[in-house]
C-alpha cells in the first residue's frame, strides 16, 4: 500500500489531478435525487458498451461494398465471440435510445431543464439526435439488402425537400445511387465523425451537470426564479446536500449493472439482428424496414393522407427539432413540478402513446400488399366449378387477394370482402373494379368482360349467413310442438279419409288437407332448421287414439266423425297459430303469419261441408 | 496599478480578440491579428481538401454512358421483365452492391420503356405482378399500372423512366438522368 500511495503522490505532484477528481466525485447533490435520476448514467453506461464493442467490431469489419457483408457474416457465424459482441453492440444501441428517451421525459416532467440548466437540455437534445444518427448509420453498416434499401428510402425522402432536396439526397447516398461509396461514407460517419461530435457534446453535457448541479426534486408551488435560484440551490446543498460518491452513485451503479446485464442477456438469448440477403440492389424482392426505434416514423409515412405527405415529410423532422430545442426557451422559470403542469404530463403521455401505437402498426404493416397470401380454399369459395369458382381464380390472379381479405385469407390494405355481397350489388362491384378508388387500381383496361362477370358473381356470393339465434320460451316450444303434431295428424287423417270416404266433397277435402298440410309442414321444418329447434315427428297419444277409432268406422259414420274432428282441430289450430302469429319469435312467427290464412280457409271449408252434409 | 499605461496593457492582454482600431499601431494587437489569421489559414488548408474529398462524388461525372441490356429479340412484346446491369460508376471493390436493375417493358415492336425500380413514394423497390399487370410496392402499398402511372396508394408521381435507345438491335439505357415526366 505504501508503494501505491507513493505512486499516487508522485502523479498528483506532477499533474495536480487528485484534488479535482476527488472534488468531482464527492460534489454535493440534493438528497432527494433518488431512482428517478438514474437514467442519464444508464445512457452513459450503454455508450461505454458501444465504444468497447464498436472498436472490437472495427478490427474485423471491412467497409467495402463488396466485402462488408461477408465480414459481418464472418463476425456473426464464425469469429469467436463475434455473435456476442455484435449482439451487445445492437442491444447497447437500443438501450441508449430507450434510456435517452426516458431520461429526457424525466427531465421534462421534473422541470429540470429550467433555469439555469437550459444548455444542459439543448446539449441533451443534440446528444439524442446523434444517438439516433449513430443507430441509423450503424444499421447501414450491416450492409445487407435491408441496409441498401434503407438508404434509398432516406434519400427518397430527402428528395422531397424543395431546392436542396437533390443535394441532401446526394450527401446521404454519397452520389447518385446506393453502392460501395455510400457504405464507406457511412462508415466514416459512424466510426469517426458522429462519435467525435457525440463525445464532445457529452463532455459539455457532463461539465454542465457538474457546473449547474443536479436539479433538486421539484416541490409543487416552489417556483424557479432566475434571480435567486442559484443562491438558494447552493444554500440548500450546503445545508442538506450529500456527496455524490457514494450516496447517490450507488443507485447509478446498481441501475447501470441491471442495464449491462440486460444488454448481455439480450445479446446471448436474442442475438444480433439477422443478416438478410446480400446488399445487391438488383434483387427487387425486398421489404425494407428501419430498425425498431424508427418503425413509428415509417408507419406515419404509410398512414398519412397522400396529399399531406410532401409537407409532412419535409416539415415533421424540422418541427421535431425546433420543438425540442425550443422547450427551455418557452418556459425557463416558474413551476417545475409535473403535478402543477398538466400539459407537460399530457404531452409526454401523448408522445409516448402515439409512438407506441405507431410502432405496433408499423410492425403489423396492414398497408403492405400480402404477396404471400394463402389462396382461398374450395370450401371458402363454396364451388369447384362455374362462374363463382372461376371468379375466385380471377380474384387470385389479379392480385386482389394481396390487399383484400376473404374469410381470413389475404391482405389488409383494402376492405375485408368476406361479406361484400351483403353490402354491394353486382353493378356497384363492377363500377369499383373498373374505376378503382383512393388506394385501389382501376382494373378497367386489364380485365376481360368474362373475367369481370365471373369476378363480380364470385364477390356477390360473399355473404355470411349470420344465424340469428332466438331464445324460444317454453310456452312457445310447447305451442310449436302442438302445432307440428296437429299438422302430422291432419296429413295422416287426410290420407285415411282419402281411402275411406265415399262422398266426393269429403274425398277432395281430404286430398286438399294432405297437400296443403304437407306444404305447411315443409315450411315449418325450414323455420325449425333456422331456429335450431327439433320438431316432434309423430302424433300425440290422443291423436293416435282418434286415428284408431276413425280407422274402425266406415261410410257415412266415418265421414261425419272425420269432418267433426277436422272442424274441431282447425278451430283449435286457428287459435293456437293465431297466438304464434301474434306472440311468436323469428321464423316461427313468420311461418304462423303466412299459414294462418290457409288454416282459416280449411276451417271455413270444413264448416261448409258439414252444413251441406246436414242439409242433404 | 497607478500607471495608466499598465492598465491599458493589462486590459488588452485579457481580451482574446484584437482591438481592430489598433492592430497596426500596437504590437500586441497586431500579434493577435496575425495569430488569428494564421489559425484560420491552417484550418482552411487542413479542412478544405479533406472536406472536398469527402464530397468528391459531387464532382465526378458518371457520364451518360449507354448501358447495353441485351438484344431486343430477347424481350417479348407486352412483357415486363427485370434486367440486371452493373453501375458504370461503380468501383471494382464494390462487389454485388454495384449491381442495378431496371423493369424493361417491350410495349410493341420497337417501343421499349425502362422503368426505375424505385417507388416514387419512398424509394422501395417495386415488384412487377404479371397477373394483375401492376407494379406493387412492398413498403406502403403503392401501385402503378403497366405504363408506370400511379394506380393507387401513396406515390405522388409515376415511376421514373430512363432514356432508352436501340442500337444495332441491342437495347441500351442511360442511367445518368431520368426522362422528364410526360
mmCIF file of C-alpha atoms in Angstrom, chain A residues 151-377:
data_model
loop_
_atom_site.group_PDB
_atom_site.id
_atom_site.type_symbol
_atom_site.label_atom_id
_atom_site.label_comp_id
_atom_site.label_asym_id
_atom_site.label_seq_id
_atom_site.Cartn_x
_atom_site.Cartn_y
_atom_site.Cartn_z
ATOM 1 C CA UNK A 151 -30.505 4.413 -47.506
ATOM 2 C CA UNK A 152 -32.562 4.533 -50.677
ATOM 3 C CA UNK A 153 -35.660 5.281 -48.618
ATOM 4 C CA UNK A 154 -33.835 8.023 -46.722
ATOM 5 C CA UNK A 155 -32.636 9.577 -49.963
ATOM 6 C CA UNK A 156 -36.094 9.482 -51.499
ATOM 7 C CA UNK A 157 -37.474 11.366 -48.503
ATOM 8 C CA UNK A 158 -34.721 13.967 -48.800
ATOM 9 C CA UNK A 159 -35.633 14.432 -52.473
ATOM 10 C CA UNK A 160 -38.982 15.837 -51.395
ATOM 11 C CA UNK A 161 -37.362 18.944 -49.942
ATOM 12 C CA UNK A 162 -37.533 21.942 -52.270
ATOM 13 C CA UNK A 163 -34.289 23.353 -53.764
ATOM 14 C CA UNK A 164 -31.859 21.444 -51.538
ATOM 15 C CA UNK A 165 -33.565 18.032 -51.841
ATOM 16 C CA UNK A 166 -31.295 16.777 -54.575
ATOM 17 C CA UNK A 167 -28.157 17.882 -52.729
ATOM 18 C CA UNK A 168 -29.236 16.328 -49.396
ATOM 19 C CA UNK A 169 -30.074 13.105 -51.163
ATOM 20 C CA UNK A 170 -26.630 13.099 -52.787
ATOM 21 C CA UNK A 171 -24.995 13.636 -49.385
ATOM 22 C CA UNK A 172 -26.949 10.712 -47.948
ATOM 23 C CA UNK A 173 -26.149 8.339 -50.759
ATOM 24 C CA UNK A 174 -22.703 9.800 -51.470
ATOM 25 C CA UNK A 175 -23.531 10.099 -55.116
ATOM 26 C CA UNK A 176 -26.445 9.240 -57.310
ATOM 27 C CA UNK A 177 -27.178 5.652 -56.413
ATOM 28 C CA UNK A 178 -26.633 3.478 -53.379
ATOM 29 C CA UNK A 179 -23.427 1.467 -53.664
ATOM 30 C CA UNK A 180 -19.963 0.940 -52.258
ATOM 31 C CA UNK A 181 -19.264 4.665 -51.900
ATOM 32 C CA UNK A 182 -22.379 5.002 -49.790
ATOM 33 C CA UNK A 183 -21.094 2.394 -47.384
ATOM 34 C CA UNK A 184 -17.608 3.831 -46.941
ATOM 35 C CA UNK A 185 -19.057 7.272 -46.233
ATOM 36 C CA UNK A 186 -21.466 5.840 -43.689
ATOM 37 C CA UNK A 187 -18.517 4.063 -42.117
ATOM 38 C CA UNK A 188 -16.618 7.335 -41.700
ATOM 39 C CA UNK A 189 -19.719 8.942 -40.217
ATOM 40 C CA UNK A 190 -20.455 6.084 -37.843
ATOM 41 C CA UNK A 191 -16.919 5.437 -36.679
ATOM 42 C CA UNK A 192 -15.224 8.848 -36.713
ATOM 43 C CA UNK A 193 -17.406 11.863 -37.314
ATOM 44 C CA UNK A 194 -20.518 11.153 -35.251
ATOM 45 C CA UNK A 195 -18.712 9.543 -32.292
ATOM 46 C CA UNK A 196 -16.304 12.503 -32.209
ATOM 47 C CA UNK A 197 -19.123 15.023 -32.144
ATOM 48 C CA UNK A 198 -21.101 12.881 -29.713
ATOM 49 C CA UNK A 199 -18.212 12.600 -27.257
ATOM 50 C CA UNK A 200 -17.531 16.342 -27.472
ATOM 51 C CA UNK A 201 -21.197 17.059 -26.745
ATOM 52 C CA UNK A 202 -21.146 14.522 -23.951
ATOM 53 C CA UNK A 203 -18.171 16.315 -22.362
ATOM 54 C CA UNK A 204 -20.134 19.558 -22.474
ATOM 55 C CA UNK A 205 -23.241 17.846 -21.080
ATOM 56 C CA UNK A 206 -21.351 16.313 -18.137
ATOM 57 C CA UNK A 207 -19.456 19.529 -17.485
ATOM 58 C CA UNK A 208 -22.786 21.335 -17.255
ATOM 59 C CA UNK A 209 -24.175 18.704 -14.877
ATOM 60 C CA UNK A 210 -21.292 19.494 -12.527
ATOM 61 C CA UNK A 211 -21.336 23.217 -13.123
ATOM 62 C CA UNK A 212 -25.103 23.697 -12.627
ATOM 63 C CA UNK A 213 -25.564 20.822 -10.194
ATOM 64 C CA UNK A 214 -28.140 18.071 -10.245
ATOM 65 C CA UNK A 215 -31.601 19.579 -10.011
ATOM 66 C CA UNK A 216 -33.390 19.049 -6.732
ATOM 67 C CA UNK A 217 -36.654 17.098 -6.941
ATOM 68 C CA UNK A 218 -39.392 19.664 -7.559
ATOM 69 C CA UNK A 219 -41.970 20.594 -4.986
ATOM 70 C CA UNK A 220 -45.350 21.890 -6.171
ATOM 71 C CA UNK A 221 -45.547 25.599 -5.524
ATOM 72 C CA UNK A 222 -41.784 26.059 -5.234
ATOM 73 C CA UNK A 223 -41.081 28.273 -8.221
ATOM 74 C CA UNK A 224 -37.852 28.816 -10.144
ATOM 75 C CA UNK A 225 -36.796 32.464 -10.073
ATOM 76 C CA UNK A 226 -33.591 33.108 -12.088
ATOM 77 C CA UNK A 227 -32.718 35.977 -9.753
ATOM 78 C CA UNK A 228 -32.477 33.833 -6.658
ATOM 79 C CA UNK A 229 -32.288 30.239 -7.852
ATOM 80 C CA UNK A 230 -28.526 29.644 -7.745
ATOM 81 C CA UNK A 231 -28.168 31.231 -4.327
ATOM 82 C CA UNK A 232 -30.973 29.140 -2.844
ATOM 83 C CA UNK A 233 -29.695 25.979 -4.558
ATOM 84 C CA UNK A 234 -26.183 26.319 -3.146
ATOM 85 C CA UNK A 235 -27.514 27.193 0.289
ATOM 86 C CA UNK A 236 -29.648 24.055 0.168
ATOM 87 C CA UNK A 237 -26.647 21.961 -0.896
ATOM 88 C CA UNK A 238 -24.548 23.263 1.971
ATOM 89 C CA UNK A 239 -27.359 22.605 4.408
ATOM 90 C CA UNK A 240 -28.522 19.138 3.392
ATOM 91 C CA UNK A 241 -26.501 18.088 0.291
ATOM 92 C CA UNK A 242 -24.967 14.614 0.149
ATOM 93 C CA UNK A 243 -21.690 13.699 -1.576
ATOM 94 C CA UNK A 244 -22.331 12.149 -4.985
ATOM 95 C CA UNK A 245 -19.862 9.377 -4.157
ATOM 96 C CA UNK A 246 -21.161 7.154 -2.717
ATOM 97 C CA UNK A 247 -24.541 8.468 -1.508
ATOM 98 C CA UNK A 248 -26.031 8.942 -4.979
ATOM 99 C CA UNK A 249 -23.573 6.988 -7.109
ATOM 100 C CA UNK A 250 -24.583 3.606 -5.700
ATOM 101 C CA UNK A 251 -28.032 3.864 -7.281
ATOM 102 C CA UNK A 252 -26.482 4.702 -10.647
ATOM 103 C CA UNK A 253 -24.160 1.743 -10.282
ATOM 104 C CA UNK A 254 -26.996 -0.621 -9.351
ATOM 105 C CA UNK A 255 -29.188 0.503 -12.233
ATOM 106 C CA UNK A 256 -26.321 0.504 -14.726
ATOM 107 C CA UNK A 257 -25.462 -3.050 -13.662
ATOM 108 C CA UNK A 258 -29.018 -4.059 -14.486
ATOM 109 C CA UNK A 259 -28.726 -2.321 -17.865
ATOM 110 C CA UNK A 260 -25.460 -4.053 -18.728
ATOM 111 C CA UNK A 261 -26.870 -7.381 -17.561
ATOM 112 C CA UNK A 262 -29.899 -6.750 -19.760
ATOM 113 C CA UNK A 263 -27.728 -5.939 -22.783
ATOM 114 C CA UNK A 264 -25.691 -9.078 -22.206
ATOM 115 C CA UNK A 265 -28.765 -11.244 -21.692
ATOM 116 C CA UNK A 266 -30.424 -9.967 -24.877
ATOM 117 C CA UNK A 267 -27.187 -10.465 -26.815
ATOM 118 C CA UNK A 268 -26.921 -14.052 -25.592
ATOM 119 C CA UNK A 269 -30.555 -15.092 -25.903
ATOM 120 C CA UNK A 270 -31.898 -12.973 -28.727
ATOM 121 C CA UNK A 271 -28.660 -12.482 -30.618
ATOM 122 C CA UNK A 272 -27.797 -9.763 -33.119
ATOM 123 C CA UNK A 273 -30.316 -8.805 -35.805
ATOM 124 C CA UNK A 274 -30.469 -11.333 -38.606
ATOM 125 C CA UNK A 275 -28.384 -10.653 -41.688
ATOM 126 C CA UNK A 276 -30.693 -10.690 -44.652
ATOM 127 C CA UNK A 277 -29.916 -11.178 -48.305
ATOM 128 C CA UNK A 278 -26.689 -9.676 -49.709
ATOM 129 C CA UNK A 279 -26.573 -5.946 -50.493
ATOM 130 C CA UNK A 280 -27.378 -6.433 -54.150
ATOM 131 C CA UNK A 281 -29.669 -3.561 -55.213
ATOM 132 C CA UNK A 282 -30.757 -5.523 -58.242
ATOM 133 C CA UNK A 283 -32.627 -8.015 -56.061
ATOM 134 C CA UNK A 284 -36.048 -6.415 -56.218
ATOM 135 C CA UNK A 285 -37.683 -8.809 -53.817
ATOM 136 C CA UNK A 286 -37.023 -6.681 -50.767
ATOM 137 C CA UNK A 287 -39.121 -5.356 -47.927
ATOM 138 C CA UNK A 288 -37.021 -2.640 -46.343
ATOM 139 C CA UNK A 289 -37.858 -1.551 -42.844
ATOM 140 C CA UNK A 290 -35.887 0.554 -40.362
ATOM 141 C CA UNK A 291 -34.749 -0.804 -37.002
ATOM 142 C CA UNK A 292 -37.442 -0.837 -34.325
ATOM 143 C CA UNK A 293 -36.875 2.648 -32.917
ATOM 144 C CA UNK A 294 -37.725 4.293 -36.253
ATOM 145 C CA UNK A 295 -40.598 1.997 -37.218
ATOM 146 C CA UNK A 296 -43.090 4.514 -35.771
ATOM 147 C CA UNK A 297 -41.900 7.124 -38.266
ATOM 148 C CA UNK A 298 -42.118 4.634 -41.128
ATOM 149 C CA UNK A 299 -45.715 3.984 -40.036
ATOM 150 C CA UNK A 300 -46.540 7.702 -40.113
ATOM 151 C CA UNK A 301 -45.371 7.818 -43.713
ATOM 152 C CA UNK A 302 -47.748 4.999 -44.603
ATOM 153 C CA UNK A 303 -50.759 6.373 -42.784
ATOM 154 C CA UNK A 304 -50.599 9.981 -43.975
ATOM 155 C CA UNK A 305 -53.216 11.244 -46.399
ATOM 156 C CA UNK A 306 -51.356 11.258 -49.710
ATOM 157 C CA UNK A 307 -51.716 14.976 -50.286
ATOM 158 C CA UNK A 308 -50.244 15.812 -46.882
ATOM 159 C CA UNK A 309 -47.093 13.826 -47.470
ATOM 160 C CA UNK A 310 -44.810 16.348 -49.106
ATOM 161 C CA UNK A 311 -45.173 18.996 -46.415
ATOM 162 C CA UNK A 312 -45.063 16.483 -43.576
ATOM 163 C CA UNK A 313 -42.015 14.569 -44.792
ATOM 164 C CA UNK A 314 -40.171 17.877 -45.010
ATOM 165 C CA UNK A 315 -41.662 19.718 -42.057
ATOM 166 C CA UNK A 316 -42.062 16.978 -39.462
ATOM 167 C CA UNK A 317 -38.334 16.482 -38.772
ATOM 168 C CA UNK A 318 -37.882 20.267 -38.660
ATOM 169 C CA UNK A 319 -40.888 20.556 -36.361
ATOM 170 C CA UNK A 320 -39.491 17.881 -34.030
ATOM 171 C CA UNK A 321 -36.078 19.539 -33.840
ATOM 172 C CA UNK A 322 -37.485 23.042 -33.347
ATOM 173 C CA UNK A 323 -39.959 21.852 -30.709
ATOM 174 C CA UNK A 324 -37.340 20.007 -28.679
ATOM 175 C CA UNK A 325 -34.823 22.836 -28.935
ATOM 176 C CA UNK A 326 -37.345 25.496 -28.006
ATOM 177 C CA UNK A 327 -38.514 23.784 -24.795
ATOM 178 C CA UNK A 328 -36.200 25.683 -22.407
ATOM 179 C CA UNK A 329 -36.964 28.978 -24.130
ATOM 180 C CA UNK A 330 -40.733 28.584 -23.894
ATOM 181 C CA UNK A 331 -40.675 28.231 -20.120
ATOM 182 C CA UNK A 332 -37.440 28.505 -18.207
ATOM 183 C CA UNK A 333 -38.834 29.645 -14.888
ATOM 184 C CA UNK A 334 -41.776 29.151 -12.569
ATOM 185 C CA UNK A 335 -43.392 25.880 -11.640
ATOM 186 C CA UNK A 336 -41.276 22.727 -12.004
ATOM 187 C CA UNK A 337 -43.451 20.001 -10.535
ATOM 188 C CA UNK A 338 -45.449 17.937 -13.034
ATOM 189 C CA UNK A 339 -48.275 17.923 -10.509
ATOM 190 C CA UNK A 340 -48.849 21.566 -11.420
ATOM 191 C CA UNK A 341 -48.001 21.143 -15.134
ATOM 192 C CA UNK A 342 -50.833 19.016 -16.530
ATOM 193 C CA UNK A 343 -49.972 19.955 -20.115
ATOM 194 C CA UNK A 344 -46.454 18.624 -19.695
ATOM 195 C CA UNK A 345 -47.882 15.305 -18.487
ATOM 196 C CA UNK A 346 -50.369 15.263 -21.352
ATOM 197 C CA UNK A 347 -47.640 15.952 -23.917
ATOM 198 C CA UNK A 348 -45.440 13.134 -22.621
ATOM 199 C CA UNK A 349 -48.330 10.657 -22.495
ATOM 200 C CA UNK A 350 -49.488 11.675 -25.969
ATOM 201 C CA UNK A 351 -45.990 11.443 -27.458
ATOM 202 C CA UNK A 352 -45.118 8.084 -25.921
ATOM 203 C CA UNK A 353 -48.611 6.724 -26.589
ATOM 204 C CA UNK A 354 -48.504 7.725 -30.250
ATOM 205 C CA UNK A 355 -45.058 6.287 -30.742
ATOM 206 C CA UNK A 356 -46.123 3.009 -29.140
ATOM 207 C CA UNK A 357 -49.285 2.761 -31.224
ATOM 208 C CA UNK A 358 -47.481 3.664 -34.449
ATOM 209 C CA UNK A 359 -44.721 1.163 -33.722
ATOM 210 C CA UNK A 360 -47.339 -1.531 -33.215
ATOM 211 C CA UNK A 361 -48.990 -0.664 -36.535
ATOM 212 C CA UNK A 362 -45.581 -0.433 -38.157
ATOM 213 C CA UNK A 363 -44.763 -3.997 -37.240
ATOM 214 C CA UNK A 364 -48.153 -5.254 -38.404
ATOM 215 C CA UNK A 365 -47.868 -3.340 -41.695
ATOM 216 C CA UNK A 366 -51.517 -3.656 -42.681
ATOM 217 C CA UNK A 367 -50.856 -1.283 -45.608
ATOM 218 C CA UNK A 368 -48.431 -3.672 -47.271
ATOM 219 C CA UNK A 369 -49.702 -5.946 -50.044
ATOM 220 C CA UNK A 370 -49.551 -9.501 -48.759
ATOM 221 C CA UNK A 371 -47.585 -11.131 -51.562
ATOM 222 C CA UNK A 372 -47.595 -14.485 -49.767
ATOM 223 C CA UNK A 373 -51.338 -14.595 -49.142
ATOM 224 C CA UNK A 374 -52.682 -18.117 -48.702
ATOM 225 C CA UNK A 375 -55.045 -18.897 -51.624
ATOM 226 C CA UNK A 376 -58.753 -19.315 -50.966
ATOM 227 C CA UNK A 377 -59.797 -22.897 -50.415
#
